[in-house]
Tab-separated table of C-alpha atoms in Angstrom:
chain	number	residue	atom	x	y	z
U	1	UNK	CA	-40.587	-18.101	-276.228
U	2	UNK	CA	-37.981	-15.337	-275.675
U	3	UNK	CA	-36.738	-14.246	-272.158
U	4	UNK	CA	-36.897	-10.941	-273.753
U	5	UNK	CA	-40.849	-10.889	-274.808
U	6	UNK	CA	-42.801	-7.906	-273.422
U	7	UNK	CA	-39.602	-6.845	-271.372
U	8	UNK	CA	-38.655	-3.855	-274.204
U	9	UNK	CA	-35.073	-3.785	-275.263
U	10	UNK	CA	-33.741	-6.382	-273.232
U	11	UNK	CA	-30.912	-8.774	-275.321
U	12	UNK	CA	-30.599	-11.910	-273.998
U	13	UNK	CA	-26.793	-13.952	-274.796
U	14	UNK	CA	-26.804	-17.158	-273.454
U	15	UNK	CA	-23.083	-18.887	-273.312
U	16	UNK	CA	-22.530	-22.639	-273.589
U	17	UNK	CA	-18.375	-23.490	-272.597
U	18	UNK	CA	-19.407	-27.324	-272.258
U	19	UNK	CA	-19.672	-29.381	-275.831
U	20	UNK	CA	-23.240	-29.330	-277.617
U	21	UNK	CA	-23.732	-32.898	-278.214
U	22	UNK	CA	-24.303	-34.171	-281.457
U	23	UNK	CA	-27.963	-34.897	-283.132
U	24	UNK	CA	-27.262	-38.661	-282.660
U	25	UNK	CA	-26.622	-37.695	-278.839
U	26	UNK	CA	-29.389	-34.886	-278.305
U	27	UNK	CA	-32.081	-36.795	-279.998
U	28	UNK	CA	-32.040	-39.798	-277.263
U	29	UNK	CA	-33.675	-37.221	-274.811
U	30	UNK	CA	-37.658	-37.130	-274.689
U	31	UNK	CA	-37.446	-33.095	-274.926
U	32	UNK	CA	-34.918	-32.616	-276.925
U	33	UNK	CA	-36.819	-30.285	-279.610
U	34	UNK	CA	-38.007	-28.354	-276.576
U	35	UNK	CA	-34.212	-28.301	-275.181
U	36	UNK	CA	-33.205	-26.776	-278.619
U	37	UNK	CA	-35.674	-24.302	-279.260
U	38	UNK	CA	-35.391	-23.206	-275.631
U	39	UNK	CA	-31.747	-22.016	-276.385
U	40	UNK	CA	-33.020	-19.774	-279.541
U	41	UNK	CA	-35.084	-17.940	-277.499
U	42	UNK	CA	-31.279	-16.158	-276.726
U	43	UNK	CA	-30.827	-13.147	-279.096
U	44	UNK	CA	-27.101	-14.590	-279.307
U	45	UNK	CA	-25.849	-18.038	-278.501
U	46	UNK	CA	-22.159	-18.631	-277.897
U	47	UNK	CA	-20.204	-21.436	-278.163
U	48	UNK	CA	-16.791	-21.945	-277.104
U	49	UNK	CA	-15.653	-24.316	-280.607
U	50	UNK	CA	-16.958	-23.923	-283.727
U	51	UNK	CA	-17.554	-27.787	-283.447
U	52	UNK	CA	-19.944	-27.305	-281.126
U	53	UNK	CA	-21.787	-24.787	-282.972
U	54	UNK	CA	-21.916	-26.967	-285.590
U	55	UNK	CA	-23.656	-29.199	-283.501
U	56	UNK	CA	-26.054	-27.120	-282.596
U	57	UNK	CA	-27.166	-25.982	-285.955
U	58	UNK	CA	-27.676	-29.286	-286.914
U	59	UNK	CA	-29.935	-30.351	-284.157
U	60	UNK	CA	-31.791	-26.362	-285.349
U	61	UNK	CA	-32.172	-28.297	-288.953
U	62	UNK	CA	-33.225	-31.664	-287.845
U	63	UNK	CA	-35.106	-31.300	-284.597
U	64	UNK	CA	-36.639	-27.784	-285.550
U	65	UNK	CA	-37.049	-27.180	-288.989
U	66	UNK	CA	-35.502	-24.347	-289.485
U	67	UNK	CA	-32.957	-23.267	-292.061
U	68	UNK	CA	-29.989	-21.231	-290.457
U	69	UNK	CA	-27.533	-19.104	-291.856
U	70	UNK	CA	-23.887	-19.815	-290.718
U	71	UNK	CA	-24.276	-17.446	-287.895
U	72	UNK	CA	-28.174	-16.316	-288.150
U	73	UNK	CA	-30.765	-18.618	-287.492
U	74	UNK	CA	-34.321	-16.776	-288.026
U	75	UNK	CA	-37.613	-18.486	-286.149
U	76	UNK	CA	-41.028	-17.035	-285.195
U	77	UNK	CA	-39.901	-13.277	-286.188
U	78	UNK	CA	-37.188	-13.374	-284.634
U	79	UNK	CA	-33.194	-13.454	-285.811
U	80	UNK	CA	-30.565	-15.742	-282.923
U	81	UNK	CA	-27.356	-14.652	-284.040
U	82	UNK	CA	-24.476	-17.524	-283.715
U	83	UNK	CA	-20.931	-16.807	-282.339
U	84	UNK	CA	-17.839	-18.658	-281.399
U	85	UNK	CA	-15.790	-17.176	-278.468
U	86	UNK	CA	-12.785	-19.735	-277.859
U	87	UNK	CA	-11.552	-18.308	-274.682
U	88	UNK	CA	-15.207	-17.957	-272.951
U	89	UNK	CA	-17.100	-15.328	-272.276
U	90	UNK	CA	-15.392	-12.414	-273.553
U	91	UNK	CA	-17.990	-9.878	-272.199
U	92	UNK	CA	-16.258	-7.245	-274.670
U	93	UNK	CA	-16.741	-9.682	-277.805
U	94	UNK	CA	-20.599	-10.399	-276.857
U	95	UNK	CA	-21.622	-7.064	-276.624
U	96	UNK	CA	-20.251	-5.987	-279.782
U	97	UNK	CA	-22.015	-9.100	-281.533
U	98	UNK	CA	-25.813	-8.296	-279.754
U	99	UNK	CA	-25.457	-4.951	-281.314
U	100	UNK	CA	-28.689	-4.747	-283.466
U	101	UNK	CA	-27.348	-4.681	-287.712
């Protein structure tokens, strides 16, 4: 479920600067699919290496059962748009990529 449900316009970004861990890793933990799905209820998810993002859209594929675009994943009715920002947070960067297409 989205932070954003029932709260209007609200865009959620949620920013991960640590490594996603691979499916191999992830899938050792009880919750894991919950862990996963959790995240996509961001409207954008950040990750600071593309490697990492890679990760995660694996674990989307595997764990979920969703099919993702290379930086869209749609879900439930709803679009998570992927990002890589290398140096961090770049508060600039992330609100130009939650701008609605």
């Amino acid at each position: 479920k989205s932070p954003s449900d029932g709260i209007g316009k609200l865009k959620v970004a949620f920013f991960l600067h640590t490594p996603f861990p691979s499916f191999e890793m992830i899938n050792v933990l009880p919750n894991c699919t919950e862990i996963v799905e959790g995240i996509l209820g961001a409207d954008l998810i950040g990750f600071h290496t593309y490697s990492f993002l890679r990760h995660y859209r694996s674990c989307v594929i595997r764990l979920c059962g969703f099919t993702p675009e290379m930086d869209t994943i749609d879900h439930m009715g709803r679009r998570t748009k992927l990002s890589v920002f290398p140096i961090g947070a770049n508060c600039q960067d992330i609100s130009q990529a939650m701008q609605t297409d």
